[in-house]
CSV table of C-alpha atoms and ligand atoms in Angstrom, one decimal:
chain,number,residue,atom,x,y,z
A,1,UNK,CA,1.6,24.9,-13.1
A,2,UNK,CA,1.3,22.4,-10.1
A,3,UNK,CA,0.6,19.1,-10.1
A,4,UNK,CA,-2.4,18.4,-7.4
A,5,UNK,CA,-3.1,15.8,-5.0
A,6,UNK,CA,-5.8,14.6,-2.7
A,7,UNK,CA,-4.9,12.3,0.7
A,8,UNK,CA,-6.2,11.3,3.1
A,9,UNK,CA,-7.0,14.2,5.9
A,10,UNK,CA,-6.9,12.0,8.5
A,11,UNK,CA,-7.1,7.8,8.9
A,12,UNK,CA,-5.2,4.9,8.2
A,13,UNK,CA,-3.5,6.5,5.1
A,14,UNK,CA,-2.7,9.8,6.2
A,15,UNK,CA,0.7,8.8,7.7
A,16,UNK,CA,2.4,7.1,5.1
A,17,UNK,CA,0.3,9.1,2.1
A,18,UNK,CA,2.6,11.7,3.7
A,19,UNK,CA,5.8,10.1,4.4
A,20,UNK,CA,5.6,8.8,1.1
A,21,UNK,CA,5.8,12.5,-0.7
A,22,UNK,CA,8.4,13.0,2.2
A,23,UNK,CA,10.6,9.8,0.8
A,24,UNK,CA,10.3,11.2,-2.8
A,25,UNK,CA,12.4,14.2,-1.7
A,26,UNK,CA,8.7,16.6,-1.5
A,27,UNK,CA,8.6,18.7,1.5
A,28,UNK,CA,5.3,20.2,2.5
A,29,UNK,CA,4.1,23.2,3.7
A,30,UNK,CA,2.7,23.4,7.7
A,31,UNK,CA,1.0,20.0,7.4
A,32,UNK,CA,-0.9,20.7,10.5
A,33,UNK,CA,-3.2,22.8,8.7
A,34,UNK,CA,-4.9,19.8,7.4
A,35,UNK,CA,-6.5,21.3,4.4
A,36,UNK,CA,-4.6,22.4,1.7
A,37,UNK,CA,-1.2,23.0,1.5
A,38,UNK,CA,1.6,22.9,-0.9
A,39,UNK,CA,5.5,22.6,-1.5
A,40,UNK,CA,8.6,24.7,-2.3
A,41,UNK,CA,11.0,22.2,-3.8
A,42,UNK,CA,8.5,20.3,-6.4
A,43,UNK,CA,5.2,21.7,-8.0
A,44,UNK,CA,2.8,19.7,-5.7
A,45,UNK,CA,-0.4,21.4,-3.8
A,46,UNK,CA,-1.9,18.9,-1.7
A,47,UNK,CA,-5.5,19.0,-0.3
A,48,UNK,CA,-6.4,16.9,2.9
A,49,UNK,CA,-10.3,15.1,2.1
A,50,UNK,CA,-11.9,12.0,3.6
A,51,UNK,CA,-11.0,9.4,1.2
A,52,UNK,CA,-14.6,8.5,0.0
A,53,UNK,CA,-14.7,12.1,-1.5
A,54,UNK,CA,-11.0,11.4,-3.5
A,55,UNK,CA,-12.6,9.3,-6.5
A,56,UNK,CA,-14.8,12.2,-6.9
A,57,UNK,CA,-12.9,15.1,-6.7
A,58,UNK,CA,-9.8,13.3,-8.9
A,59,UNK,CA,-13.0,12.2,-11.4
A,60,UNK,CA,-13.7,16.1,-11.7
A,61,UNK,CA,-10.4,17.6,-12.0
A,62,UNK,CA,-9.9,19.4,-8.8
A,63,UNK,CA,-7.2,17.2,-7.6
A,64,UNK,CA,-5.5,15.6,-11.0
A,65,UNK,CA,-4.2,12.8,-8.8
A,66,UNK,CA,-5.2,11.3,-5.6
A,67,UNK,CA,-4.5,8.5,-3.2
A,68,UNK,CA,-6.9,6.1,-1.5
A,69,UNK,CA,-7.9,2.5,-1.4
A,70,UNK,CA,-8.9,0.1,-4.3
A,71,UNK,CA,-12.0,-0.7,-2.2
A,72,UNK,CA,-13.4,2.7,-1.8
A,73,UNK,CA,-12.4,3.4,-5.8
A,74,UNK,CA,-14.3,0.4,-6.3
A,75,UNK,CA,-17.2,0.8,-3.6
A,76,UNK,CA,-17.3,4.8,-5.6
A,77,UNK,CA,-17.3,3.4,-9.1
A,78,UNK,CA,-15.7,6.7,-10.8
A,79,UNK,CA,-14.1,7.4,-14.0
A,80,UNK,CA,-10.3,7.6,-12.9
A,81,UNK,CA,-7.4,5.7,-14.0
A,82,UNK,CA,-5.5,3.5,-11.5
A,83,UNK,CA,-1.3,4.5,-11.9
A,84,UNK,CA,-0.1,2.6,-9.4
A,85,UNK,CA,-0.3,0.2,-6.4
A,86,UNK,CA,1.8,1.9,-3.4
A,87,UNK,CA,1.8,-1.0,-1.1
A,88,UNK,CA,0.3,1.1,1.5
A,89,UNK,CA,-2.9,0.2,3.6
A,90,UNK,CA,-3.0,-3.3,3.0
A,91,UNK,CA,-6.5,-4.5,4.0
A,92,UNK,CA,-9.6,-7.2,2.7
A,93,UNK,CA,-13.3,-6.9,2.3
A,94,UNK,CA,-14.2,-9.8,4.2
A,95,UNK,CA,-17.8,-11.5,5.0
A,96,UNK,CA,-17.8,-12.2,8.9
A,97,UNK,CA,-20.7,-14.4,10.4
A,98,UNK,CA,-21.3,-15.3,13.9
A,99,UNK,CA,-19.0,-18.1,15.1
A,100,UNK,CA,-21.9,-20.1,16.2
A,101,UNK,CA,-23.6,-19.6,12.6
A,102,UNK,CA,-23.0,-22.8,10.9
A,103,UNK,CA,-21.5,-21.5,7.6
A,104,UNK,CA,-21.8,-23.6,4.6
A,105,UNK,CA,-20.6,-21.6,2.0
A,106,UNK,CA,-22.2,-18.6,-0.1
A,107,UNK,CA,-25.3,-19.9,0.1
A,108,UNK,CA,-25.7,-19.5,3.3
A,109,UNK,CA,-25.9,-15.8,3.0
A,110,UNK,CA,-29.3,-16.3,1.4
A,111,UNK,CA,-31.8,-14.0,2.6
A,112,UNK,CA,-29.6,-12.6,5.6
A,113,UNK,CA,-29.4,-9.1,6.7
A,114,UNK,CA,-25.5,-8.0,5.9
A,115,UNK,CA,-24.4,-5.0,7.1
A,116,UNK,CA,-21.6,-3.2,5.6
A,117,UNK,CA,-20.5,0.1,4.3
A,118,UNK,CA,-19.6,-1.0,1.0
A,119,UNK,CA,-23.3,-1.9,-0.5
A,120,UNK,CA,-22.3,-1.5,-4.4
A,121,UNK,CA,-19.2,-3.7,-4.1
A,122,UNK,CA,-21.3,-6.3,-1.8
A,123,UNK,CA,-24.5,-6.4,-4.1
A,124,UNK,CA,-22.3,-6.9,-7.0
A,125,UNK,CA,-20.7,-10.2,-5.3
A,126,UNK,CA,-23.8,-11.7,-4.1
A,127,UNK,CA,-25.1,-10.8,-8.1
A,128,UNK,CA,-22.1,-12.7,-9.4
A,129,UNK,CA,-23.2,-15.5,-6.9
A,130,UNK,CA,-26.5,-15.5,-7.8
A,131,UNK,CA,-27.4,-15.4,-4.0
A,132,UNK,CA,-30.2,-12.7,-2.7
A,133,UNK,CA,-29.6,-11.0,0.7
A,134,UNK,CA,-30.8,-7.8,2.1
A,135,UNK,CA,-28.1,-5.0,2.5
A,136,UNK,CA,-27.9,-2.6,5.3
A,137,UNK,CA,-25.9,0.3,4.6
A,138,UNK,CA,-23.7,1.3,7.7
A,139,UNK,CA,-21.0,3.8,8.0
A,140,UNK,CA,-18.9,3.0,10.9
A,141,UNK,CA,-18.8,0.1,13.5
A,142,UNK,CA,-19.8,-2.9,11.2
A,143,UNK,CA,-18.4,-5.5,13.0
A,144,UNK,CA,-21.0,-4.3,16.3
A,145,UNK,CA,-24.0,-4.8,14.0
A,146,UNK,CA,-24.3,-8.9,14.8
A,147,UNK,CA,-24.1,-8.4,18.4
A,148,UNK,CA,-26.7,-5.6,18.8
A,149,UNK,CA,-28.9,-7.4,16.6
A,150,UNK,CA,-29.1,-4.9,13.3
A,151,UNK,CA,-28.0,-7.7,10.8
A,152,UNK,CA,-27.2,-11.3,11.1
A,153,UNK,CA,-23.4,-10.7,8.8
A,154,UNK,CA,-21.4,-8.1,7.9
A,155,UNK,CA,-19.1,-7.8,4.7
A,156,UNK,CA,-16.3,-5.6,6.9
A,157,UNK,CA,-12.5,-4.8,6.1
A,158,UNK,CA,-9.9,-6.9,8.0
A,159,UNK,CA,-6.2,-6.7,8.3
A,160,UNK,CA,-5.3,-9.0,10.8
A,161,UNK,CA,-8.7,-10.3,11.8
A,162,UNK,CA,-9.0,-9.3,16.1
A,163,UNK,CA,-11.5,-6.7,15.7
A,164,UNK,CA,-14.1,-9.6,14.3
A,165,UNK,CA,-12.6,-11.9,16.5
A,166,UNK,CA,-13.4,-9.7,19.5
A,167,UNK,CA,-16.7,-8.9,18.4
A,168,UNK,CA,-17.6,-13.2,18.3
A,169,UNK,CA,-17.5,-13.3,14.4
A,170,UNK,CA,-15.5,-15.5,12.3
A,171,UNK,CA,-14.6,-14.7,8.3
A,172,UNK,CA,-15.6,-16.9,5.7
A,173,UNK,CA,-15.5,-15.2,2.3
A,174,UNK,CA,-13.2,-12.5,0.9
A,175,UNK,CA,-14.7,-10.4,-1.4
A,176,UNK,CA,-11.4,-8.4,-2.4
A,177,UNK,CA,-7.8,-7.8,-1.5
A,178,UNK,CA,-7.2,-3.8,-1.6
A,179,UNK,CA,-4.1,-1.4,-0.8
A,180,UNK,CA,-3.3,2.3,-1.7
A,181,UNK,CA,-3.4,3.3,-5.7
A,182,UNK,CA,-2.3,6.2,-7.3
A,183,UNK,CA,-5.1,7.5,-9.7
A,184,UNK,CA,-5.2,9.8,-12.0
A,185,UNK,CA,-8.0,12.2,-13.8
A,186,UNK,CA,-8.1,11.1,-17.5
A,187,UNK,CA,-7.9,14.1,-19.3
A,188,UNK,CA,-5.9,15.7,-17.0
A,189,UNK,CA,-2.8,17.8,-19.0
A,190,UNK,CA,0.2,17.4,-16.4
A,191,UNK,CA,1.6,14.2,-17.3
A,192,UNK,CA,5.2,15.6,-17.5
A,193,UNK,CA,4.8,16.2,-14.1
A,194,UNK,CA,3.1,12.9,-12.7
A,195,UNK,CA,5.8,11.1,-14.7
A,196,UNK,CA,8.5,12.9,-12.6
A,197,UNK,CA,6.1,11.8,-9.6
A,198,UNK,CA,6.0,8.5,-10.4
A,199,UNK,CA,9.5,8.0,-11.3
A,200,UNK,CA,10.5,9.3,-7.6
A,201,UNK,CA,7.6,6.9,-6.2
A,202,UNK,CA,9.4,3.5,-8.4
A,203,UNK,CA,12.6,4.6,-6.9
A,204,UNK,CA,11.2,4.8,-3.5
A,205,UNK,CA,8.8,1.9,-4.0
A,206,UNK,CA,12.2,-0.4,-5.6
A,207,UNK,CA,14.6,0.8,-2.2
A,208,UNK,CA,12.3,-0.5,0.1
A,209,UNK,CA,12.2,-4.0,-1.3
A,210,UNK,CA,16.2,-4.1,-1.3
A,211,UNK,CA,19.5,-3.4,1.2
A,212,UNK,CA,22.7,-2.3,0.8
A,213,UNK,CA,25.4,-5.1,1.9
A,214,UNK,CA,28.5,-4.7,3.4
A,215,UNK,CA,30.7,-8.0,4.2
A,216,UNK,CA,34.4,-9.1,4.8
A,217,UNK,CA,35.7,-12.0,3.3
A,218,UNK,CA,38.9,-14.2,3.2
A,219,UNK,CA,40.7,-13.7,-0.1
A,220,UNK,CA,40.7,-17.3,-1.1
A,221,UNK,CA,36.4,-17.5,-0.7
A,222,UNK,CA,36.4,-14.5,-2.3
A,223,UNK,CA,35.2,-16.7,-5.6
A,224,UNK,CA,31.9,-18.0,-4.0
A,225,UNK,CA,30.5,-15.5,-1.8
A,226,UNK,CA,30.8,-12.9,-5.0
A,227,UNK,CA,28.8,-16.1,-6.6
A,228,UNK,CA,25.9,-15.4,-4.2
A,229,UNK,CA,26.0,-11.9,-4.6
A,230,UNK,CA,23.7,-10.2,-7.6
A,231,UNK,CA,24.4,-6.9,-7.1
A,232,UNK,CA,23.2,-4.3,-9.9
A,233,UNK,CA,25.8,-5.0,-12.1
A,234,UNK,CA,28.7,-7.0,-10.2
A,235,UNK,CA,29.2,-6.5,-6.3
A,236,UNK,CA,32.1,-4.0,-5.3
A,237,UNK,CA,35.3,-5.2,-4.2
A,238,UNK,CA,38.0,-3.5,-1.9
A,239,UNK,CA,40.9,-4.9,-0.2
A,240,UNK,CA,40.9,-4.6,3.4
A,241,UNK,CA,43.9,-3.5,5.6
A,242,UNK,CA,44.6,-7.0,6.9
A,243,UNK,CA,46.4,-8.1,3.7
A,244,UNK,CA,44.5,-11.5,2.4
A,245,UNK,CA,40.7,-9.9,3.3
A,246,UNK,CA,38.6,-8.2,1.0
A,247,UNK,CA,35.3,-5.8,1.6
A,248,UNK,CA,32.2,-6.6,-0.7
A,249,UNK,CA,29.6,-4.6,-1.0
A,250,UNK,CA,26.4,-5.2,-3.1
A,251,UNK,CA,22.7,-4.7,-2.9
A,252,UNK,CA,19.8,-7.6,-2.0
A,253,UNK,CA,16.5,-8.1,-2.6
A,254,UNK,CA,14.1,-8.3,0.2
A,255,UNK,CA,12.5,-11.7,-0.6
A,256,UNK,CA,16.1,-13.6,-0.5
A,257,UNK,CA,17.5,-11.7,1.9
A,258,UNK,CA,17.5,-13.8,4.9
A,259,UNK,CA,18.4,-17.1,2.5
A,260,UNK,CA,21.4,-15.4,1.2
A,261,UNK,CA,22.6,-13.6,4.6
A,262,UNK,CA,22.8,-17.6,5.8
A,263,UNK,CA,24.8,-18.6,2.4
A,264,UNK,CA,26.9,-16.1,2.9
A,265,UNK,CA,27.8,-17.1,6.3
A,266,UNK,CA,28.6,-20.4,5.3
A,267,UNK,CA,30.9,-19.6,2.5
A,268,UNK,CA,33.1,-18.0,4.8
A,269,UNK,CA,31.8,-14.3,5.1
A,270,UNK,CA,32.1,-11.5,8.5
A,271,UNK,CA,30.8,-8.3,9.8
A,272,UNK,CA,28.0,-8.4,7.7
A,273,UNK,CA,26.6,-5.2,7.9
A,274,UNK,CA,23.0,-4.5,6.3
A,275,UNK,CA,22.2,-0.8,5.6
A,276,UNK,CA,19.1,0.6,4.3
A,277,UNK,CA,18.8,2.3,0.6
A,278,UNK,CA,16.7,5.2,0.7
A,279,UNK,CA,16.7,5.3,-3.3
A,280,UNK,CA,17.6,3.5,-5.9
A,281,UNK,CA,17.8,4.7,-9.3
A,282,UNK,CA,18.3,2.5,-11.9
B,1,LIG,P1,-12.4,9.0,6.4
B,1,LIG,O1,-12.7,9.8,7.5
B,1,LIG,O2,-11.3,9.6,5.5
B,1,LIG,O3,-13.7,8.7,5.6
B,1,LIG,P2,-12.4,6.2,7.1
B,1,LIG,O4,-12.9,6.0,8.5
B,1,LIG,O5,-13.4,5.9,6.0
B,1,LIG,O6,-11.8,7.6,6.9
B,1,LIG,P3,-10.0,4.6,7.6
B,1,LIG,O7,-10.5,3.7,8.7
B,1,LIG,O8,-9.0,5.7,7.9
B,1,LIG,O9,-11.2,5.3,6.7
B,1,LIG,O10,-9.4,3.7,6.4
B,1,LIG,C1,-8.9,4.3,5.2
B,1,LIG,C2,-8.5,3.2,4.3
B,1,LIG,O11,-7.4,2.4,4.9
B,1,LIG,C3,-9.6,2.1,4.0
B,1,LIG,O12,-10.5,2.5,3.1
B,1,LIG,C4,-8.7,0.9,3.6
B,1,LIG,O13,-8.3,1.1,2.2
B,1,LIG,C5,-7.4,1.1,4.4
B,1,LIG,N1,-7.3,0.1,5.5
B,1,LIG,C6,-6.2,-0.7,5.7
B,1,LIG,N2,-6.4,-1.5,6.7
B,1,LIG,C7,-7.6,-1.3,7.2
B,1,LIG,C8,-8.3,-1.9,8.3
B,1,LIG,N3,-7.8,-2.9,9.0
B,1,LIG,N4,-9.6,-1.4,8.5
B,1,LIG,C9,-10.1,-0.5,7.7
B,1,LIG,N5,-9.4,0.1,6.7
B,1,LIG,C10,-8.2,-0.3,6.4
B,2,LIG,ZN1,-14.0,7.0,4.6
């Protein structure tokens, strides 16, 4: 029995869709192919599919699990189940209006023409606003539709914002935050496999927010830099060569990293040395 998946065939999730099975210790089958393929060290067949079609195919069974966006699961409405945010393909759905508009807020979308390629997720926003607008369905090149006159807004992913910038819009309202999920069909029957899956995925997911730290330290400040030092259950140490030095080694968290490396410099620490984990299992 194999466990299968739908990604991306090409796009902004294919690469790390991929490197991600790659990190969990899956290698795949002649990748260039682009259209199915499968591995030999884990029960995984993978099929390559625009991501709009993934909801679908996951809903129906022919891929158990899947990975795309939460705004094209959303925009698709199916009946899947969401396992896990992956971090992956950070992105918004923004609304974008002319810089010269002068935007006062969601009524100001009133009757305007909004292009966008996500019309269920945008008609249910202006809905929840109680605001009436007319939506033009587009499927590529939003942010163009202002400029060659098509619609007078657009409701348009964004990431870091220049592509609207360079086409003389300015965003005003974000309808949702979105990244890569895992889903899952509901009735599918290989849990004991997407557990193993998703167990290799936390410990991939969990290495990436931490680093592996290797220091020197006088004997006699010994006491405080281990004080700064969680470590997964206390940090190791080894005496050094030099008689009165010891080398600590212990892992950090991503978000107090920087703060910490600067502690640790004060209280007398050297050679820091900061290595990558590539898996932690706890
Ligand atoms: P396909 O051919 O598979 O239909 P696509 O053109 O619809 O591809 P891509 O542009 O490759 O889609 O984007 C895939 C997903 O990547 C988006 O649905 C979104 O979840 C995510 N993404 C992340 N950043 C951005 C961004 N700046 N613009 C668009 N999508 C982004
Ligand atoms: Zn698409």
């Amino acid at each position: 029995m194999k466990l299968r998946i739908a990604i991306q065939k090409s796009g902004r999730l294919y690469e790390e869709s991929v490197s991600l099975l790659k990190e969990c210790g899956i290698d795949l089958r002649n990748v260039k192919d682009r259209l199915r393929t499968e591995s030999d060290n884990f029960p995984l067949e993978v099929f390559f599919l625009r991501d709009d079609d993934i909801p679908q195919y996951v809903e129906d069974g022919v891929a158990d699990i899947g990975i795309v966006g939460q705004n094209v699961l959303l925009e698709k409405n199916r009946d899947v189940e969401t396992v896990e945010e992956l971090g992956f393909g950070k992105c918004r759905l923004s609304i974008a209006v002319p810089r010269a508009l002068n935007y006062e807020g969601i009524a100001s979308l009133r009757g305007k023409r909004i292009a966008t390629s996500y019309p269920f997720i945008v008609n249910a926003y202006l809905k929840q606003h109680n605001v009436s607008a007319d939506i033009h369905e587009i499927s590529g090149s939003v942010e163009i539709a202002p400029g060659i006159g098509l619609a007078d807004v657009v409701a348009d992913l964004v990431s870091s914002g220049s592509t609207l910038f360079m086409n003389g819009l300015k965003e005003v309202e974000t309808i949702l935050k979105s990244q890569a999920v895992l889903i899952k069909n509901k009735n599918s029957d290989k849990d004991d496999l997407l557990k193993k899956l998703l167990f290799r995925i936390r410990s991939v997911k969990k290495a990436k927010r931490t680093k592996y730290v290797l220091l020197n330290a006088p004997n006699d400040k010994l006491k405080e830099v281990i004080a700064l030092l969680p470590g997964m259950k206390s940090p190791t140490v080894l005496p050094l060569a030099e008689s009165g030095w010891s080398s600590v080694h212990s892992v950090l968290n991503e978000d107090e990293f920087w703060d910490k490396i600067e502690q640790l410099k004060a209280a007398g620490a050297q050679g820091i040395l900061v290595v990558p984990i590539e898996n932690m299992i706890l």
